[in-house]
Short mmCIF file of C-alpha atoms and ligand atoms in Angstrom, two decimals:
data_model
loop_
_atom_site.label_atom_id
_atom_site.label_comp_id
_atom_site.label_asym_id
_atom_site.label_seq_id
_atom_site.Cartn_x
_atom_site.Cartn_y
_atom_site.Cartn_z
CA UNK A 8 -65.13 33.97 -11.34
CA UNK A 9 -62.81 35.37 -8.87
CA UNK A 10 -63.76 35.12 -5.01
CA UNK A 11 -64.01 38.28 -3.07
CA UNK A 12 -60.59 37.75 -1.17
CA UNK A 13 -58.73 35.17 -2.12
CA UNK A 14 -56.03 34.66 0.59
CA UNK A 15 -58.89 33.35 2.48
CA UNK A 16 -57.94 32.88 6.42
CA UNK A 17 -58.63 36.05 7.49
CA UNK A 18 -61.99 36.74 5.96
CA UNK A 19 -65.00 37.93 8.13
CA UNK A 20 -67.27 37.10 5.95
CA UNK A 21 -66.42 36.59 1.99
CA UNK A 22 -69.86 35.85 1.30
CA UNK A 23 -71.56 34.92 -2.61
CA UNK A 24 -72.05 37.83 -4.82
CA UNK A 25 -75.88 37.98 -5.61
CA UNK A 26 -74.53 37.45 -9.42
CA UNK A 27 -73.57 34.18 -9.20
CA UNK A 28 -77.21 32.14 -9.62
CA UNK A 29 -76.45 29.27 -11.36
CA UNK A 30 -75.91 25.89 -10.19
CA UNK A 31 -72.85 25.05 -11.96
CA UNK A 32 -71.58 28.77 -11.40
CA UNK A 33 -72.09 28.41 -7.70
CA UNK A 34 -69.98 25.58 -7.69
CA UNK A 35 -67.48 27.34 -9.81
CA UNK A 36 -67.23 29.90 -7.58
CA UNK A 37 -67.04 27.86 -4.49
CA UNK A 38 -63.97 25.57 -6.12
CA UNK A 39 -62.24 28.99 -7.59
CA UNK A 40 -62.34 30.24 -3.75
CA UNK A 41 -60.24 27.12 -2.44
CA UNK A 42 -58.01 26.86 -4.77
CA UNK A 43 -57.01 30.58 -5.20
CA UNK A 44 -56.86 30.57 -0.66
CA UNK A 45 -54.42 27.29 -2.02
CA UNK A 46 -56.51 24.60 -0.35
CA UNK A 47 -55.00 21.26 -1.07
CA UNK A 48 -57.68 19.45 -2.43
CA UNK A 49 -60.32 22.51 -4.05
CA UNK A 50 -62.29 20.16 -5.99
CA UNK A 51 -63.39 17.29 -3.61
CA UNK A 52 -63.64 19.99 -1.18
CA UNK A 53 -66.11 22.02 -2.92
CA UNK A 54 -68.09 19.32 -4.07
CA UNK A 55 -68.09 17.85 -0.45
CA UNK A 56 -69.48 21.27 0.82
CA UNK A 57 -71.50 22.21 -2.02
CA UNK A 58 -73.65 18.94 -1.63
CA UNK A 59 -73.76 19.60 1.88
CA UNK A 60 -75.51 22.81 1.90
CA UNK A 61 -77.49 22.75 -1.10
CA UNK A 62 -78.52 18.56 -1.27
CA UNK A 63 -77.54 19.14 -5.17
CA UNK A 64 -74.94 16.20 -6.46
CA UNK A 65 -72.44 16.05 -9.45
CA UNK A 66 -75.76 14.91 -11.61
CA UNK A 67 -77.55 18.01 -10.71
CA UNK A 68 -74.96 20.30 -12.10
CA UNK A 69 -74.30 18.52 -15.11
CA UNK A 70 -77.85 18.50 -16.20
CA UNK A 71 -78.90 21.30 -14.50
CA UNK A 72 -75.94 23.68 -14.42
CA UNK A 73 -77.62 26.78 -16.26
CA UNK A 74 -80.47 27.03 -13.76
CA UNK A 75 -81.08 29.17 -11.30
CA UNK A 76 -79.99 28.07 -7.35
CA UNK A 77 -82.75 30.78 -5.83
CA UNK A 78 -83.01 28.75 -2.64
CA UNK A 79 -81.97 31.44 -0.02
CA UNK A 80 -81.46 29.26 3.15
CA UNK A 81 -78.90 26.84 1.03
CA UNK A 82 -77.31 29.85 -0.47
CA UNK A 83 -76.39 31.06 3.21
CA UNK A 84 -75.45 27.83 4.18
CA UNK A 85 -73.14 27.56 1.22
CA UNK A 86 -71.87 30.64 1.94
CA UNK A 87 -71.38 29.86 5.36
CA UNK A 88 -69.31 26.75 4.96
CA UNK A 89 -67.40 28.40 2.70
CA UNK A 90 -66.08 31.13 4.72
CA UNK A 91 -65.29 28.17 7.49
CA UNK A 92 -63.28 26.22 4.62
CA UNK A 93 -61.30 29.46 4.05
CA UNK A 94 -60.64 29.86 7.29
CA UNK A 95 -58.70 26.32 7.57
CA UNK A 96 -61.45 24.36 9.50
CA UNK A 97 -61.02 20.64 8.52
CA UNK A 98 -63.52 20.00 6.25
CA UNK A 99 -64.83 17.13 7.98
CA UNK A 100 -65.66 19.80 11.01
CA UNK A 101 -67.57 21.38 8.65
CA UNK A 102 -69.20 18.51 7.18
CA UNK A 103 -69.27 17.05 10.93
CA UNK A 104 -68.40 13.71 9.35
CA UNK A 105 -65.45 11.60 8.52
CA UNK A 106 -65.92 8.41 6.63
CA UNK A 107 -63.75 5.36 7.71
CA UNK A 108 -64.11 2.14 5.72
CA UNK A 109 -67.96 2.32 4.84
CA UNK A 110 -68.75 4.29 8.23
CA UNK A 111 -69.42 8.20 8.21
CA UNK A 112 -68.16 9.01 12.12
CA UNK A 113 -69.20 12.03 13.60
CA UNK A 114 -66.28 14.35 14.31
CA UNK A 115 -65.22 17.55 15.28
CA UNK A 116 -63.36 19.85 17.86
CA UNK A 117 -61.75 17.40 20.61
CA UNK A 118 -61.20 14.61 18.47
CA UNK A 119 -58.79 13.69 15.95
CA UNK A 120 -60.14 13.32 12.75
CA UNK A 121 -59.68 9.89 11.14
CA UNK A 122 -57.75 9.73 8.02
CA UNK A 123 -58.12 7.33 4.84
CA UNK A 124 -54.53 5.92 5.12
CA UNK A 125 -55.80 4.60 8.56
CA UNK A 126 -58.32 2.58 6.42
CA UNK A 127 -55.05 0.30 5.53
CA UNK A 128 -54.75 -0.31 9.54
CA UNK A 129 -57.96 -1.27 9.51
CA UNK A 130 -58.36 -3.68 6.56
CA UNK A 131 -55.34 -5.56 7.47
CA UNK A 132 -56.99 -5.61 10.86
CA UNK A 133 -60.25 -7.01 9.47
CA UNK A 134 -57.96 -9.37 7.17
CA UNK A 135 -56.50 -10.82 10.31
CA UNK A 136 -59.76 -11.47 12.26
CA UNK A 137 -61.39 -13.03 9.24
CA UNK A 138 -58.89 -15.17 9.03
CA UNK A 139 -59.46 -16.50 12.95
CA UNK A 140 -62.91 -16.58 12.06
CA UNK A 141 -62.58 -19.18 8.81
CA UNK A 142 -59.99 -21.16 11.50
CA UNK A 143 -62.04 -21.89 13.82
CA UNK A 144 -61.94 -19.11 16.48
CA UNK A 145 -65.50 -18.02 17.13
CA UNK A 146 -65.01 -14.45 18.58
CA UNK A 147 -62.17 -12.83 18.13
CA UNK A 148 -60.52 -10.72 20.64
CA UNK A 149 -58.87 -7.12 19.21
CA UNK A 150 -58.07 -4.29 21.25
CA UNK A 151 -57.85 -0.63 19.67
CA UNK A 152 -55.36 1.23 21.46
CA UNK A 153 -55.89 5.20 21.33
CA UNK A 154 -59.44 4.86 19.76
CA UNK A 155 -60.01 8.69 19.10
CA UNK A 156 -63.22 8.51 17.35
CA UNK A 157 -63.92 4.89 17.75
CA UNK A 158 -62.39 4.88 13.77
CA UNK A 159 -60.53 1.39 14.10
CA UNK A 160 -62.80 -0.22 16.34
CA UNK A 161 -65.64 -0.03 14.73
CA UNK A 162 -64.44 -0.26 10.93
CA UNK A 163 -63.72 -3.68 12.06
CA UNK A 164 -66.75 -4.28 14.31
CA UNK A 165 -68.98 -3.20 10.78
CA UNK A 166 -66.81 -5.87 9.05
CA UNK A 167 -66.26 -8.87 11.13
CA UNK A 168 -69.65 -8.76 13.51
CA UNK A 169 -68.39 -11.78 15.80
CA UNK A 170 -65.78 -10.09 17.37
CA UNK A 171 -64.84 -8.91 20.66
CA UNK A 172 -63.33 -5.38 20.59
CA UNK A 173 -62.35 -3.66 23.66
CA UNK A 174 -61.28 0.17 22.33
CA UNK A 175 -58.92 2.30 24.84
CA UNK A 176 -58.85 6.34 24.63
CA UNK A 177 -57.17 9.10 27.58
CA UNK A 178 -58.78 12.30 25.87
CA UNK A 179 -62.11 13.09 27.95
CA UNK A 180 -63.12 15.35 24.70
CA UNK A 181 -62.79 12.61 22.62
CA UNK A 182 -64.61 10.01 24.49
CA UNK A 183 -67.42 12.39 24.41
CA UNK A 184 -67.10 11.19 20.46
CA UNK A 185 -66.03 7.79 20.96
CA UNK A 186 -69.64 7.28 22.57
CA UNK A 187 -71.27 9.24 20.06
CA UNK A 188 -70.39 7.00 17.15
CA UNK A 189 -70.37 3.42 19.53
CA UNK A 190 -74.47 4.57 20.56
CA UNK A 191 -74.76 5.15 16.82
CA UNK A 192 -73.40 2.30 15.09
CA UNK A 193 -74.63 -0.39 17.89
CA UNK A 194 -77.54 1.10 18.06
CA UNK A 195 -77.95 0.44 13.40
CA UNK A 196 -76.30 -2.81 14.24
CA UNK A 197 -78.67 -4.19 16.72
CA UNK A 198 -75.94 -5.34 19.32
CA UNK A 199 -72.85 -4.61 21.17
CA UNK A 200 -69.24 -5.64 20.00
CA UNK A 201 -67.23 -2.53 20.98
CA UNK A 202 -66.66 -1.99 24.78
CA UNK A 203 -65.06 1.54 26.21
CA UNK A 204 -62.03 1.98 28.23
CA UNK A 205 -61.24 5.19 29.52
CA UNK A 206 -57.03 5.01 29.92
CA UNK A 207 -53.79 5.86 29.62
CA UNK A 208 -52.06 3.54 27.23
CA UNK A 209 -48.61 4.40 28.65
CA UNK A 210 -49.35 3.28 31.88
CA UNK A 211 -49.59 -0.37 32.17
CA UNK A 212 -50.11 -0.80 36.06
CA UNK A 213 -53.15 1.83 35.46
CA UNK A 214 -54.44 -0.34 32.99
CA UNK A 215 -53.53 -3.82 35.01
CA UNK A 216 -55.83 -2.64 38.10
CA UNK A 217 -58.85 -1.35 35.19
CA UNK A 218 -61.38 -4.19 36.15
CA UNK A 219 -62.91 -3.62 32.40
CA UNK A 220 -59.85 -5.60 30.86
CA UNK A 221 -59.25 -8.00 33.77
CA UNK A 222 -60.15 -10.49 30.89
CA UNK A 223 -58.43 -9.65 28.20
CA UNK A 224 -54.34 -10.14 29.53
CA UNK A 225 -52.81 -12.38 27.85
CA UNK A 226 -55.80 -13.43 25.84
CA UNK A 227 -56.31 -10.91 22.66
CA UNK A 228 -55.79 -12.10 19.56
CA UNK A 229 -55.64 -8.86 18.06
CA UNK A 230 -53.94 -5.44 19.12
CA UNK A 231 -54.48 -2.30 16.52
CA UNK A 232 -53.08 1.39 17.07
CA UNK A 233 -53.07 4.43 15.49
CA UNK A 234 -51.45 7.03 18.22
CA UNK A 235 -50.20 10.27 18.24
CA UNK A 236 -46.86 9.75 16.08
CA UNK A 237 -45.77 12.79 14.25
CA UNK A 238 -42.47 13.85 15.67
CA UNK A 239 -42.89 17.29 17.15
CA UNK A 240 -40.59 19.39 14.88
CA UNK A 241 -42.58 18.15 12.10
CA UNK A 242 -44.45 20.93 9.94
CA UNK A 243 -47.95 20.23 9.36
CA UNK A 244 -50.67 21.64 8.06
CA UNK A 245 -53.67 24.06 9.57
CA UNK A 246 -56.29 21.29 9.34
CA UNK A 247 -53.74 19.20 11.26
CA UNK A 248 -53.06 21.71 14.12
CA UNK A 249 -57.03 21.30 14.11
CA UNK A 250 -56.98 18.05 15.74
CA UNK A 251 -55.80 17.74 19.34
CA UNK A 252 -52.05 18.26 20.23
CA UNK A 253 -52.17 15.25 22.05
CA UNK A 254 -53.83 13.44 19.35
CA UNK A 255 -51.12 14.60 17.17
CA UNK A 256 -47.77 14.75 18.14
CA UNK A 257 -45.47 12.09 19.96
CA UNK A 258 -41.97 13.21 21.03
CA UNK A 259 -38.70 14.37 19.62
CA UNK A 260 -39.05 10.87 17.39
CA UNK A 261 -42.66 10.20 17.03
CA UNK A 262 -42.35 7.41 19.71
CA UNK A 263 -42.80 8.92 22.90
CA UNK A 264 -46.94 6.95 23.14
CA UNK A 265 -45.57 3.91 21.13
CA UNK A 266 -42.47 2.65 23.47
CA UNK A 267 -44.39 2.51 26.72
CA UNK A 268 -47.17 1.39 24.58
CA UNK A 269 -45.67 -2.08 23.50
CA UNK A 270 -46.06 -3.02 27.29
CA UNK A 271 -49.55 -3.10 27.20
CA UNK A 272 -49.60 -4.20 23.91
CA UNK A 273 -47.52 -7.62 24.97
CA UNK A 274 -49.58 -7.86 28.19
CA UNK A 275 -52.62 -7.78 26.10
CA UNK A 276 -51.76 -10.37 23.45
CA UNK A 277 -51.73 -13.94 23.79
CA UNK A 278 -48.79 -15.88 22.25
CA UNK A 279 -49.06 -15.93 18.61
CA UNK A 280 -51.33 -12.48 18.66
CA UNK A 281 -50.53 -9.76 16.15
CA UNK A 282 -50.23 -6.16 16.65
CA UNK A 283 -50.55 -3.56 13.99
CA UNK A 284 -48.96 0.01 14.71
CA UNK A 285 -49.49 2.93 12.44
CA UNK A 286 -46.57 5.64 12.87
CA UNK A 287 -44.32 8.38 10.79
CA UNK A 288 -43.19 7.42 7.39
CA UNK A 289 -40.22 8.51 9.08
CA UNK A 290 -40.07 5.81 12.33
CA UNK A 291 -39.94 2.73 9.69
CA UNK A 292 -37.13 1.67 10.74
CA UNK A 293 -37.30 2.80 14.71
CA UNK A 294 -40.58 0.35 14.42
CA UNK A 295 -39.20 -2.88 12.75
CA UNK A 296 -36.01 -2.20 15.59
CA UNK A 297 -38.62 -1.80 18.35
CA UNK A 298 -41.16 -5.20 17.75
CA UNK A 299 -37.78 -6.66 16.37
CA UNK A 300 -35.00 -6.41 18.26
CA UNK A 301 -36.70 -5.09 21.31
CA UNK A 302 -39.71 -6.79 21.85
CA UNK A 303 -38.45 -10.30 20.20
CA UNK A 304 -41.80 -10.35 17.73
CA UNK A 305 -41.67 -12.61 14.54
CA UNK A 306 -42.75 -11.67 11.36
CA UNK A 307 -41.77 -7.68 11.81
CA UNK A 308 -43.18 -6.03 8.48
CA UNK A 309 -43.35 -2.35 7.72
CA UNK A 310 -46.49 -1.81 5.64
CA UNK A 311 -46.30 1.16 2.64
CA UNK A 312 -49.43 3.43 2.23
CA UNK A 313 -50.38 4.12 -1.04
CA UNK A 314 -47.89 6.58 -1.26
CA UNK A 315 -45.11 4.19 -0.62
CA UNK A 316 -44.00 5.34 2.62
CA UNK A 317 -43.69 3.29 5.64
CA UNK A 318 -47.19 3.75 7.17
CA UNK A 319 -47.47 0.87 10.12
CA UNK A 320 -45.77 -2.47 11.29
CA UNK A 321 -47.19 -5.59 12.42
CA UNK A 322 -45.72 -8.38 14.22
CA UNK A 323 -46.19 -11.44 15.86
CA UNK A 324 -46.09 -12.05 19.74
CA UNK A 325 -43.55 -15.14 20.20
CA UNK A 326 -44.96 -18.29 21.40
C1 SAM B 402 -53.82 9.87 15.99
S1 SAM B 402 -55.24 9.85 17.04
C2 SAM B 402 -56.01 8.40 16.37
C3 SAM B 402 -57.45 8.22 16.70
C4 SAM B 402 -58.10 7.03 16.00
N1 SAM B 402 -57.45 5.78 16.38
C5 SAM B 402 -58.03 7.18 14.49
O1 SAM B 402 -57.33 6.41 13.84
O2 SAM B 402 -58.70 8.07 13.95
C6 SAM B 402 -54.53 9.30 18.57
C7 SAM B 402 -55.51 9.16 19.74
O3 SAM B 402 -54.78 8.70 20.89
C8 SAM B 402 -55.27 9.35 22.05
N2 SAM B 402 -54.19 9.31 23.05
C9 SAM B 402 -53.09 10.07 23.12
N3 SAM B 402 -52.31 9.68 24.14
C10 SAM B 402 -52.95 8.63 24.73
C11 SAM B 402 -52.64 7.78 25.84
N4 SAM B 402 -51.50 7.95 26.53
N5 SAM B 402 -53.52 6.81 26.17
C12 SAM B 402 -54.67 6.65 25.46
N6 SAM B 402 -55.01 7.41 24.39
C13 SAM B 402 -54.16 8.38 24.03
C14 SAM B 402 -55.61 10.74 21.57
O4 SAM B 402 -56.50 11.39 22.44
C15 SAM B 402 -56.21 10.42 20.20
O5 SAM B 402 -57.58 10.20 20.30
#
């Protein structure tokens, strides 16, 4: 089944031809659409929106694929999110959820959309506060530098309950997020580990004078980052140019947030803390120089994503 206009961005409106009924055609048609406007990822991306707007999962089409889909409001939702997808909106804007870890976060316009190779940030995050946890140290202490969505902070909040997370974000659109998901998640959990800091993470004497961290210099265990990296010549996609610039991009290198960064980053830690950076598969070796042979850190590691690039580095603060 071929979709009415298969370029796909500049559709009004490509809508569902009343001949396509079935279940299983529906979905057909739906997949052929984002693949043929050369979406990267047709299937998932069909299947994410088709059990969106009609409730109907993989089991549903297989064993009821020949029937008839005759309900009218899910066929114009369908339809709807559809002609969205084909017009590049992230999918997760349409779905209006991200997962992270085992966390669906509400996104959309404003806020950068987390992504799974974050998840690696955040598990090696979790790894390290477990391991405080079995040794002794009752609440651990991380900070989550450029918090976006709140992804980081409270993947590892959900995971390791007895810590202390302080979570720092500049973007006024996406703290309007960031509170979204903390009211949310606290409010399933029962209790408060994540505390907000609105803040500019370039701009340590800012951040010195914030009353809200006047405890935490010099005495987090933990720091974890993922800021805007992608060097600005860098060609990216139209789901990417979705998020916020400022979310995005960082410099003629990708380092422009990260440098100033490690400033708070040291004043935050205590001696022995780690920090964990996600940046460019391109700034590997810029970050291994940087917590290296800058900052004087032991243990400098660049960490592969599944891809094998260079995805983050982690460190140790010198005691
Ligand atoms: C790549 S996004 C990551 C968001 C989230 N940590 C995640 O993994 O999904 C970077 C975030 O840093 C924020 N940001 C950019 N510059 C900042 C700064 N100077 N201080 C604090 N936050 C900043 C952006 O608004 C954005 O939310």
């Amino acid at each position: 089944m071929k979709p009415n206009n298969p370029s796909g961005t500049e559709q009004s409106s490509p809508g569902i031809p009343d001949s396509v009924r079935g279940l299983g055609e529906l979905l057909r048609y739906v997949r052929t659409s984002l693949s043929d406007a050369g979406i990267a990822s047709p299937e998932a991306d069909a299947r994410a929106i088709f059990g969106a707007a009609t409730s109907m999962g993989p089991v549903d089409v297989i064993f009821r694929g020949d029937q008839e889909y005759s309900d009218e409001a899910g066929r114009t939702r369908l339809s709807e999110m559809l002609r969205r997808r084909l017009g590049r909106e992230p999918l997760q804007h349409i779905l209006g959820t991200a997962p992270m870890l085992g966390l669906e976060l509400a996104v959309g316009p404003g806020v950068f959309v987390p992504r799974p190779e974050t998840e690696l940030l955040a598990q090696w995050a979790i790894d390290e506060a477990r391991k405080l946890v079995e040794g002794g140290v009752g609440k651990p202490r991380i900070v989550d530098l450029c918090t976006g969505s709140g992804a980081l902070a409270l993947a590892i909040a959900d995971a390791v309950p007895e810590s202390e997370i302080l979570a720092v974000e500049l973007s006024e659109e996406a703290l309007v997020w960031t509170r979204t998901n903390l009211v949310d998640c606290q409010a399933r959990w029962g209790g408060e580990w994540v505390s907000l800091v609105h803040g500019d993470v370039t701009d340590l004497a800012a951040l010195r004078a914030d009353e809200a961290l006047a405890t935490w210099w010099g005495r987090t265990d933990i720091v974890v980052s993922n800021p805007p990296y992608v060097p600005d010549d860098a060609e990216v996609s139209a789901e990417v140019l979705a998020d916020p610039h400022t979310a995005v991009f960082g410099g003629s290198d990708g380092l422009d947030v990260i440098r100033p960064m490690m400033n708070v980053v040291d004043g935050l830690l205590r001696d022995g803390g780690v920090v964990g950076i996600e940046h460019d598969d391109s700034s590997g070796a810029d970050m291994a120089r940087l917590l290296g042979a800058d900052w004087n850190y032991n243990a400098v590691a660049v960490q592969p994503d599944l891809a094998g690039r260079d995805r983050f580095t982690v460190g140790v603060k010198p005691r």
